[in-house]
Amino acid sequence: MCGIIGYIGNKPANDVIFDGLTRLEYRGYDSAGIAVIDEGAIHVRKDIGKLRNIRRLLVDDFASSSSIGIGHTRWATHGRPSAFNAHPHGDCISSIMVAHNGIIENFMKLKKRLSDEGHEFKSETDSEVLAHLIESNYRGDFRQAVLDALKHVEGAYAIAVIHQKHPDEIVCIRKESPLIVGLGIEENFVASDVTAILQYTRQVVYLDNFEGAVVRRDGISFFNITGASVEKKAVQVDWNPVAAEKGGFSHFMLKEIFEQPQVIRNTIGGRTSEEEGKIYLEELKLTGPDIYRTQRIVIVACGTAYYAGCVGKYLIEKLVQIPVECDLASEFRYRSPLVDANTLVIAISQSGETADTLAAVKEAKSRKAKVLGIVNAKESSLTREVDGLVYIHAGPEIGVASTKAYIAMLTALTLLALMLGKIRSVLNSEFVKEKIKELKILPQQIERVLEKHDQIRELASIYKHARSFLYLGRGFNYPTALEGALKLKEISYIHAEAYAAGEMKHGPIALIDDQMPVMAIVTQSDVYDKTLSNLKEVQARSGCLIAIVTEGDSEIRHMTDHVIELPAVSDILSPIINVIPLQLFAYFVADLRGLDVDQPRNLAKSVTVE
Ligand code: F6R
């Protein structure tokens, strides 16, 4: 969603800010803007469209020697995408500029009051009220004006503010929306996301809720919402800036698909002992009694992370023998869920900033459940809310459509299920040893699947004009079908629906004809024969069938139009490998249709609003 970057230092501010904004592009946006202080005046440039199209406005024609400024990429919530609604937003006399992420819930009331007092608004946004509120609270002390303004505000915010009369400082503060401060040498940064500043510094301070900073060239002072000073420690971000580059691939999504073997190695790294059949998840912080007391597990997540959770349900029920429910975070939070101190809630999130997932965690905690986070982004908001953690170590995921984080979530869930199953004596050491061994060879097996990219591209060229797709899977691979369909629809804009194969005859079979391609996951498993029977029903109705099968499966060949063969793996690991051809297929279809694969329309990487 929206992105913020602020810079103060010794370089041309609009270059650094524009560069930071391009690194935030992946979050999704429809407009962008930059404001700098130059020779005692504030200059603002903003417009709708992609950064590459408005670069001239923001940088080339914006000759400025300024070395302080803020920038923003906006993903419209209040007010349509337009130059007026783009950030930064100013006060009546453009002496203050604010870049804001989040939502000001009481903005209508505030706007009315400020308008009655004579403030003139230029946009339809909620964010603009912040600039006017700061203006009306300004008595010469910039930081205090921001703090006083926020006393009137309900909602979520991460803001970076500059003031014409204070050309040597950026004031920033957050509540619920993430914000970080980056430490350089004679230069410092503010950003909503580390990827914006990774190329300049890896020394980062993560602000907590209600914390802010006055950021100067030569130092930073941290404070909380009451104005009291707070001590903050910088941490060294271990994400490599190169990981946030395309590295020769045409899109981040393709690069991230190809990174998946290494991601699995990283997720497993140092967490297993093959000799002893043991799994170590250090940040888990669940005690033996916590694990024995657990009578039920509830997984909450959104989107792709939710589908990872659905695989988690199959894994945990099979390996730990505890009932598991997997719920959409947006549903869980509003349905008075039945969780208590004997329920373990697992929240899964790549970004750790998804508003619905965070709210679901708060709901679970208010009901005394223990909450475990399976998270990618270090120090994200979710990591601060949970009792224990399993980091998935996928590295920065830039493509809006999640791929490598999904694979890492599945790997982490497998480790977790094996560990819990062993502790609860459902699994013996031999079984765990065997699965660790299989997990370790999985990356090589996935490399073999990635080598089939030309075959999958060819298939994509045949089906790129399809109007609709049906994805079918059963058991562990029903969620794989759901995830495959999601990938196709979000980046290629082709309607795709997924069904549990056995459910097809209860309705969706009516859709089958020679115009409806069916993507079926039918690798060897306990439900292979059952799935095959379901596919015969498709074949009998002239449906065109693409089947994801296990290498050497000769039975299925004569009944399908196309097969993609995958190396044989055990049932519990099959979702990790089976989704790879589906990711590639979606990627190639979107690319062949000439679409913006990394930033699909209407989508945002990290959904920080409800
Ligand atoms: C789909 C996708 C989204 C996210 C969802 C949750 O490709 O990326 O569906 O999975 O918005 O995001 P996180 O995992 O950051 O909570």
XYZ file of C-alpha atoms and ligand atoms in Angstrom:
626
model
C 0.000 0.000 0.000
C 1.205 3.576 0.493
C 4.920 4.154 1.023
C 6.836 6.905 2.780
C 10.426 8.013 2.517
C 12.073 11.012 4.138
C 15.676 12.120 3.659
C 17.986 14.631 5.273
C 21.684 14.615 4.462
C 24.199 15.787 1.945
C 22.846 14.378 -1.315
C 20.200 15.925 -3.606
C 17.024 15.071 -1.717
C 14.739 14.538 -4.684
C 17.159 11.975 -6.212
C 17.364 9.959 -2.995
C 13.634 10.230 -2.397
C 12.733 9.270 -5.962
C 15.082 6.302 -5.725
C 13.435 5.265 -2.439
C 9.986 5.622 -3.980
C 10.924 3.318 -6.854
C 11.916 0.714 -4.288
C 8.520 1.091 -2.662
C 6.697 0.649 -5.976
C 6.118 -3.014 -5.244
C 3.718 -2.076 -2.450
C 1.244 -0.873 -5.087
C 0.342 2.787 -5.755
C -1.550 5.009 -8.110
C 0.155 8.373 -7.567
C 3.291 9.786 -6.000
C 4.813 13.009 -4.818
C 7.873 14.676 -3.364
C 8.228 17.804 -1.190
C 11.572 19.426 -0.384
C 12.670 22.526 1.476
C 14.838 24.697 -0.710
C 16.121 28.140 0.209
C 13.500 28.671 2.851
C 10.511 27.564 0.783
C 8.700 24.281 0.353
C 8.407 22.891 -3.169
C 5.997 20.085 -3.975
C 5.553 17.973 -7.093
C 2.972 15.228 -7.348
C 0.901 13.428 -9.927
C -0.921 10.238 -10.775
C 0.694 7.403 -12.673
C 3.734 5.198 -12.535
C 6.975 6.731 -11.325
C 8.681 6.134 -14.664
C 6.028 8.333 -16.269
C 6.248 11.144 -13.735
C 10.010 11.093 -13.243
C 10.386 14.228 -15.339
C 8.008 16.109 -13.033
C 9.445 14.740 -9.795
C 13.151 14.847 -10.612
C 14.310 16.031 -14.046
C 12.316 19.284 -14.117
C 12.542 19.745 -10.365
C 15.992 21.339 -10.242
C 16.684 21.779 -6.559
C 19.744 21.833 -4.375
C 17.721 20.732 -1.369
C 18.982 17.943 0.842
C 15.839 17.559 2.959
C 12.490 16.278 1.873
C 9.772 13.660 2.012
C 8.114 11.490 -0.617
C 5.095 9.234 -0.843
C 3.490 6.631 -3.055
C -0.279 6.619 -2.604
C -2.738 3.757 -2.966
C -6.133 5.432 -2.987
C -8.505 4.842 -0.091
C -10.186 8.198 0.666
C -10.542 10.056 -2.613
C -9.845 8.900 -6.156
C -6.319 8.759 -7.573
C -5.495 12.318 -8.674
C -2.693 14.857 -8.436
C -4.644 16.751 -5.752
C -5.126 13.671 -3.653
C -1.506 12.562 -3.979
C 0.775 13.195 -0.987
C 2.555 15.119 0.461
C -0.307 17.293 1.683
C 0.149 20.821 2.870
C -1.509 23.304 5.202
C -3.202 26.502 4.011
C 0.049 28.320 3.209
C 2.155 25.286 2.222
C 4.553 25.801 5.088
C 4.026 22.244 6.324
C 4.021 19.039 4.274
C 2.863 15.647 5.484
C 3.260 12.171 3.990
C 0.819 9.807 5.692
C 0.150 6.087 5.663
C -2.926 4.747 7.448
C -6.447 6.039 7.873
C -7.709 8.960 9.933
C -11.056 7.611 11.046
C -12.489 10.888 12.388
C -11.311 12.990 9.452
C -14.820 14.136 8.448
C -15.369 15.658 11.854
C -11.901 17.201 11.913
C -12.239 18.546 8.387
C -15.545 20.207 9.230
C -14.128 21.806 12.350
C -10.992 23.027 10.575
C -13.026 24.331 7.615
C -15.252 26.235 10.036
C -12.109 27.783 11.468
C -11.163 28.968 7.967
C -8.780 26.232 6.767
C -8.927 25.597 3.050
C -8.711 22.022 1.840
C -7.356 21.095 -1.562
C -7.935 17.341 -1.600
C -10.566 14.723 -0.804
C -8.193 12.786 1.448
C -8.309 12.062 5.138
C -4.561 12.760 5.319
C -4.784 16.461 4.520
C -6.415 17.158 7.893
C -3.071 16.296 9.511
C -1.295 19.203 7.811
C -4.029 21.644 8.843
C -4.144 20.286 12.382
C -0.383 20.758 12.711
C -0.729 24.256 11.295
C -3.409 25.172 13.825
C -1.306 23.774 16.702
C 1.980 25.377 15.668
C 3.356 27.905 18.174
C 7.014 27.821 17.144
C 7.802 24.277 18.359
C 7.502 21.913 15.383
C 7.602 18.597 17.253
C 5.103 19.849 19.843
C 2.734 20.976 17.094
C 2.758 17.441 15.661
C 2.125 15.922 19.082
C -0.671 18.371 19.849
C -2.260 17.743 16.461
C -2.275 13.987 17.017
C -4.237 14.390 20.261
C -7.282 15.031 18.038
C -6.726 12.120 15.702
C -8.421 8.714 15.775
C -7.148 5.996 13.466
C -3.851 4.695 12.206
C -0.907 6.735 11.052
C 2.715 6.731 10.108
C 3.716 10.258 9.170
C 6.772 12.134 8.038
C 6.450 15.912 8.261
C 8.592 18.846 7.170
C 8.176 22.502 8.094
C 9.473 25.453 6.145
C 10.641 27.176 9.326
C 12.556 24.075 10.453
C 14.653 23.211 7.404
C 16.982 20.935 9.373
C 14.547 18.362 10.669
C 11.945 15.819 9.711
C 9.439 14.904 12.408
C 7.969 11.440 12.176
C 5.717 9.342 14.379
C 3.582 6.225 14.094
C 0.512 4.474 15.435
C -0.351 1.087 13.937
C 1.166 1.792 10.510
C 4.868 0.848 10.369
C 7.672 3.394 10.294
C 11.425 3.101 10.588
C 14.367 5.442 10.883
C 17.554 4.648 8.950
C 20.928 5.782 10.248
C 23.618 6.939 7.834
C 26.758 9.037 8.062
C 25.824 12.712 7.970
C 22.502 11.619 6.546
C 19.435 9.959 7.979
C 16.233 8.501 6.632
C 12.612 7.857 7.490
C 10.726 5.115 5.694
C 7.669 2.949 5.885
C 9.689 -0.067 4.836
C 13.396 -1.019 4.951
C 13.537 -1.811 1.236
C 13.271 1.949 0.533
C 16.622 2.662 2.180
C 18.546 -0.636 2.024
C 20.876 0.718 -0.645
C 21.963 3.529 1.713
C 22.014 1.925 5.139
C 21.231 -1.297 6.956
C 21.299 0.352 10.402
C 17.678 0.758 11.271
C 15.542 1.762 14.261
C 12.045 0.294 14.253
C 9.601 2.695 15.880
C 6.985 1.162 18.143
C 3.400 2.349 18.301
C 3.146 5.934 19.581
C 6.852 6.537 19.084
C 8.392 9.203 16.933
C 11.655 10.872 16.058
C 13.090 14.221 15.156
C 15.503 13.311 12.382
C 18.383 15.674 11.653
C 21.487 15.394 9.474
C 23.748 14.803 12.435
C 21.520 12.996 14.888
C 18.131 11.696 15.847
C 16.106 12.146 19.023
C 13.368 9.682 19.807
C 10.238 10.473 21.803
C 6.853 9.031 22.583
C 3.385 10.463 22.129
C 3.573 12.198 25.525
C 6.714 14.012 24.374
C 9.044 12.108 26.733
C 12.422 11.016 25.330
C 12.839 7.315 24.649
C 15.980 5.260 24.110
C 15.971 3.257 20.896
C 18.533 0.771 19.656
C 19.491 0.431 16.024
C 19.526 -3.057 14.552
C 21.494 -4.285 11.580
C 19.065 -5.486 8.893
C 20.313 -8.769 7.484
C 18.465 -8.403 4.167
C 20.934 -7.950 1.381
C 20.235 -4.893 -0.833
C 20.951 -7.108 -3.867
C 18.026 -9.295 -2.806
C 15.787 -6.321 -3.510
C 17.080 -6.007 -7.110
C 15.878 -7.939 -10.164
C 19.270 -9.552 -10.763
C 18.869 -10.074 -14.520
C 15.307 -11.440 -14.381
C 12.626 -9.621 -16.321
C 10.406 -9.364 -13.239
C 10.763 -9.650 -9.488
C 8.101 -12.350 -9.499
C 10.135 -14.559 -11.825
C 13.277 -13.961 -9.803
C 11.434 -14.831 -6.617
C 10.039 -18.033 -8.148
C 13.582 -19.053 -9.081
C 14.863 -18.176 -5.597
C 12.594 -20.746 -4.006
C 15.062 -23.630 -3.701
C 17.400 -21.332 -1.763
C 14.511 -19.984 0.297
C 13.666 -23.506 1.454
C 17.307 -24.035 2.428
C 17.216 -20.762 4.385
C 13.965 -21.633 6.152
C 15.311 -25.016 7.196
C 18.863 -23.738 7.876
C 20.201 -24.720 11.285
C 16.784 -25.784 12.543
C 17.037 -29.538 12.114
C 19.144 -32.412 13.384
C 18.896 -35.295 10.973
C 20.882 -37.589 13.293
C 18.544 -37.056 16.248
C 15.318 -36.507 14.324
C 14.801 -33.143 16.010
C 13.571 -29.720 14.948
C 14.678 -26.545 16.728
C 12.558 -23.433 16.409
C 14.289 -21.071 18.758
C 12.030 -18.055 18.697
C 8.965 -20.251 19.238
C 8.924 -19.633 22.990
C 6.296 -22.310 23.590
C 6.985 -24.325 26.721
C 6.320 -28.071 27.056
C 3.184 -27.311 29.162
C 1.973 -24.837 26.509
C 2.269 -27.558 23.902
C 0.582 -30.253 26.019
C -2.196 -27.893 27.076
C -3.121 -27.046 23.488
C -6.443 -28.649 22.629
C -7.115 -26.782 19.451
C -5.197 -24.734 16.939
C -6.695 -21.851 14.985
C -4.741 -20.446 12.064
C -5.528 -16.891 10.952
C -4.195 -15.185 7.835
C -5.210 -13.508 4.581
C -4.780 -14.314 0.891
C -1.835 -16.486 0.028
C -0.838 -16.710 3.688
C -4.331 -18.087 4.371
C -3.817 -20.805 1.766
C -0.514 -21.648 3.450
C -2.568 -21.909 6.636
C -4.984 -24.316 4.899
C -2.027 -26.576 4.095
C -0.984 -26.098 7.739
C -4.345 -27.510 8.828
C -3.783 -30.715 6.848
C -0.200 -30.941 8.114
C -0.924 -30.370 11.792
C -4.010 -32.578 11.909
C -2.028 -35.397 10.306
C 1.272 -34.978 12.177
C 0.170 -33.571 15.540
C -3.379 -34.911 15.749
C -4.840 -31.740 17.170
C -7.975 -30.270 15.597
C -7.114 -27.267 13.468
C -9.335 -24.588 12.065
C -8.013 -22.187 9.461
C -9.826 -18.886 9.327
C -9.625 -15.774 7.212
C -8.374 -13.079 9.563
C -11.043 -10.668 8.330
C -13.777 -13.149 9.328
C -12.201 -14.325 12.577
C -12.018 -10.840 14.029
C -15.741 -10.179 13.672
C -17.313 -13.492 14.604
C -16.773 -13.810 18.360
C -14.380 -16.735 17.860
C -14.344 -19.537 20.387
C -10.747 -19.400 21.552
C -9.430 -19.596 25.084
C -6.236 -20.265 27.021
C -6.108 -23.823 25.655
C -6.174 -22.640 22.053
C -3.008 -21.917 20.145
C -3.599 -19.268 17.502
C -1.116 -19.178 14.643
C -1.021 -15.957 12.620
C 0.745 -16.211 9.263
C 1.935 -13.143 7.376
C 4.690 -12.261 4.961
C 4.657 -8.538 5.747
C 3.646 -8.772 9.389
C 1.648 -5.600 8.731
C -1.664 -6.903 7.368
C -4.357 -4.998 9.258
C -6.857 -7.861 9.400
C -4.269 -10.347 10.646
C -3.067 -7.923 13.322
C -6.647 -7.320 14.444
C -7.310 -11.082 14.570
C -4.261 -11.508 16.806
C -5.497 -8.800 19.163
C -8.886 -10.512 19.284
C -7.250 -13.868 20.095
C -5.108 -12.330 22.807
C -8.085 -10.633 24.397
C -9.519 -14.137 24.734
C -6.342 -15.376 26.454
C -5.121 -17.593 23.617
C -1.373 -18.062 23.092
C -0.429 -16.582 19.755
C 2.360 -17.719 17.505
C 3.447 -15.740 14.441
C 4.834 -17.236 11.240
C 6.325 -14.120 9.712
C 8.790 -12.962 7.079
C 9.431 -9.278 7.849
C 11.659 -8.896 10.883
C 10.528 -6.423 13.531
C 7.196 -5.977 11.781
C 4.136 -5.087 13.850
C 3.008 -8.712 14.080
C 6.310 -9.808 15.604
C 5.644 -7.445 18.503
C 2.125 -8.709 19.160
C 2.740 -12.445 19.358
C 3.993 -14.679 22.183
C 6.330 -16.661 19.952
C 7.636 -16.609 16.411
C 8.812 -18.708 13.526
C 10.616 -16.509 11.035
C 10.359 -17.903 7.525
C 13.557 -16.269 6.183
C 12.260 -15.698 2.646
C 14.112 -12.372 2.286
C 12.446 -9.312 0.758
C 9.525 -10.228 -1.474
C 8.963 -7.442 -3.981
C 6.557 -8.961 -6.535
C 3.051 -8.151 -5.361
C 1.937 -11.718 -6.012
C 3.435 -13.774 -3.227
C 5.501 -16.784 -4.295
C 8.631 -17.415 -2.267
C 7.001 -16.332 0.985
C 4.307 -18.979 0.390
C 6.916 -21.675 -0.098
C 8.752 -20.518 3.020
C 5.500 -20.506 5.019
C 4.800 -24.095 3.957
C 8.322 -25.117 4.900
C 8.039 -23.427 8.294
C 4.633 -25.038 8.902
C 6.110 -28.444 8.054
C 8.937 -27.896 10.551
C 6.452 -26.747 13.171
C 4.140 -29.720 12.629
C 7.055 -32.169 12.794
C 8.305 -30.545 15.989
C 4.908 -30.508 17.719
C 4.161 -34.060 16.555
C 7.441 -35.253 18.044
C 6.934 -33.424 21.354
C 3.390 -34.789 21.686
C 4.710 -38.280 20.883
C 2.584 -38.688 17.791
C 5.719 -39.033 15.656
C 8.823 -41.048 16.371
C 12.397 -39.979 15.670
C 12.678 -42.255 12.633
C 9.762 -40.558 10.918
C 11.106 -37.091 11.682
C 14.596 -38.080 10.455
C 13.137 -39.330 7.208
C 11.133 -36.141 6.671
C 14.139 -33.925 7.437
C 16.076 -35.863 4.820
C 13.253 -35.392 2.300
C 12.986 -31.696 3.109
C 16.678 -31.278 2.455
C 16.495 -32.761 -1.035
C 13.356 -30.818 -1.919
C 15.305 -27.746 -3.200
C 17.089 -29.902 -5.828
C 13.760 -31.410 -6.859
C 12.301 -27.913 -7.214
C 15.293 -26.890 -9.341
C 14.290 -29.673 -11.734
C 10.753 -28.276 -11.905
C 12.089 -24.792 -12.628
C 13.987 -26.236 -15.586
C 10.608 -26.939 -17.162
C 9.959 -23.214 -17.568
C 9.966 -23.419 -21.384
C 7.350 -26.158 -21.386
C 5.184 -24.140 -19.019
C 5.653 -20.977 -21.083
C 4.507 -22.909 -24.146
C 1.411 -24.040 -22.288
C 0.746 -20.473 -21.169
C 0.876 -19.313 -24.782
C -1.863 -21.825 -25.659
C -4.162 -20.704 -22.852
C -3.354 -17.009 -22.523
C -6.690 -16.002 -24.062
C -8.855 -18.268 -21.896
C -11.705 -16.415 -20.223
C -11.938 -18.623 -17.193
C -10.063 -21.453 -15.506
C -10.992 -24.158 -13.049
C -8.328 -25.470 -10.652
C -8.863 -28.809 -8.940
C -6.990 -30.532 -6.150
C -7.709 -32.796 -3.219
C -6.369 -33.289 0.301
C -3.035 -31.529 0.827
C -3.339 -30.100 -2.657
C -6.767 -28.568 -2.432
C -5.090 -25.435 -0.987
C -2.534 -25.717 -3.828
C -5.418 -25.396 -6.289
C -6.715 -22.358 -4.373
C -3.298 -20.716 -4.433
C -2.758 -21.540 -8.134
C -6.098 -19.955 -9.036
C -5.318 -16.881 -6.939
C -1.969 -16.435 -8.699
C -3.615 -16.621 -12.123
C -6.420 -14.194 -11.359
C -4.352 -11.577 -9.560
C -1.703 -11.111 -12.223
C -3.370 -12.191 -15.488
C -6.902 -10.929 -14.655
C -8.330 -14.202 -15.963
C -11.131 -15.472 -13.801
C -10.009 -18.633 -12.035
C -11.815 -20.669 -9.453
C -10.539 -23.528 -7.366
C -12.492 -26.469 -6.071
C -11.771 -29.561 -4.068
C -11.903 -32.105 -6.896
C -14.518 -34.195 -5.117
C -16.803 -31.196 -4.827
C -16.888 -30.552 -8.557
C -19.835 -32.807 -9.233
C -21.876 -30.814 -6.700
C -22.145 -27.798 -8.966
C -19.137 -26.504 -10.885
C -19.276 -29.447 -13.284
C -22.038 -27.480 -15.015
C -19.328 -25.101 -16.254
C -17.273 -27.747 -17.998
C -17.112 -27.582 -21.782
C -14.357 -27.322 -24.357
C -13.918 -23.626 -23.540
C -13.133 -24.178 -19.879
C -9.559 -25.260 -19.204
C -9.124 -27.299 -16.039
C -5.809 -27.319 -14.169
C -5.729 -30.440 -12.022
C -3.208 -31.399 -9.379
C -3.105 -35.146 -9.474
C 0.273 -36.220 -8.153
C 0.686 -39.595 -6.442
C -0.973 -39.593 -3.004
C -3.637 -41.329 -0.931
C -6.284 -39.490 -2.936
C -4.769 -40.155 -6.390
C -7.444 -42.654 -7.510
C -10.251 -40.482 -6.226
C -8.892 -37.431 -8.060
C -8.493 -39.480 -11.224
C -12.185 -40.407 -11.107
C -13.062 -36.722 -10.770
C -10.946 -35.934 -13.810
C -12.726 -38.608 -15.818
C -15.869 -36.592 -15.202
C -14.128 -33.601 -16.809
C -12.892 -35.694 -19.711
C -16.376 -37.062 -20.349
C -17.601 -33.484 -20.836
C -14.871 -32.490 -23.317
C -13.103 -30.248 -20.829
C -9.480 -29.396 -21.690
C -7.338 -30.812 -18.968
C -3.863 -29.828 -17.830
C -2.587 -32.199 -15.191
C 0.223 -31.764 -12.696
C 1.411 -35.339 -12.239
C 4.206 -37.392 -10.722
C 7.037 -38.385 -13.080
C 6.372 -41.701 -14.768
C 2.585 -41.599 -14.401
C 1.473 -43.276 -17.624
C -2.131 -43.828 -16.613
C -3.108 -40.203 -16.765
C -1.489 -39.334 -20.087
C -4.205 -40.762 -22.298
C -6.945 -38.748 -20.616
C -5.358 -35.279 -20.505
C -4.438 -32.652 -23.056
C -1.204 -31.713 -21.291
C 0.830 -33.020 -18.378
C 3.516 -31.372 -16.305
C 5.600 -34.013 -14.574
C 7.086 -33.404 -11.145
C 9.543 -35.453 -9.079
C 7.913 -37.803 -6.568
C 7.745 -36.472 -3.006
C 5.753 -37.575 0.006
C 2.217 -36.340 0.533
C 3.081 -33.861 3.256
C 5.724 -32.118 1.129
C 3.755 -32.205 -2.097
C 2.131 -28.745 -1.700
C 5.598 -27.169 -1.681
C 6.589 -28.599 -5.052
C 3.177 -28.783 -6.725
C 2.565 -25.053 -6.570
C 5.740 -24.226 -8.533
C 4.341 -24.986 -12.037
C 1.182 -23.081 -11.115
C 3.219 -19.998 -10.176
C 5.173 -20.238 -13.439
C 2.011 -20.757 -15.454
C 0.365 -17.656 -13.961
C 3.545 -15.666 -14.486
C 3.880 -16.597 -18.170
C 0.190 -16.069 -18.930
C 0.362 -12.554 -17.446
C 3.640 -11.761 -19.162
C 2.408 -13.031 -22.540
C -0.694 -10.885 -22.137
C 1.651 -7.925 -21.734
C 0.559 -7.133 -18.185
C 2.438 -5.499 -15.341
C 3.319 -8.706 -13.528
C 5.022 -7.175 -10.500
C 2.404 -4.529 -9.864
C -0.968 -5.858 -10.929
C -3.818 -3.387 -11.093
C -5.673 -2.547 -7.859
C -3.383 -4.665 -5.701
C -1.083 -3.631 -2.893
C 1.712 -5.649 -1.387
C 0.974 -5.049 2.214
C -2.674 -4.433 3.027
C -2.497 -2.150 6.027
C -6.144 -1.101 5.938
C -9.240 -3.145 6.716
C -1.341 -12.808 -2.975
C -0.868 -11.996 -1.881
C -1.838 -11.598 -0.835
C -1.187 -11.701 0.550
C -2.148 -11.208 1.630
C -1.557 -11.359 3.011
O -0.322 -13.106 -3.878
O 0.282 -11.645 -1.822
O -2.988 -12.366 -0.905
O -0.835 -13.032 0.764
O -2.454 -9.869 1.409
O -0.362 -10.662 3.128
P 0.649 -10.947 4.297
O 1.213 -12.305 4.109
O 1.685 -9.871 4.174
O -0.129 -10.843 5.588
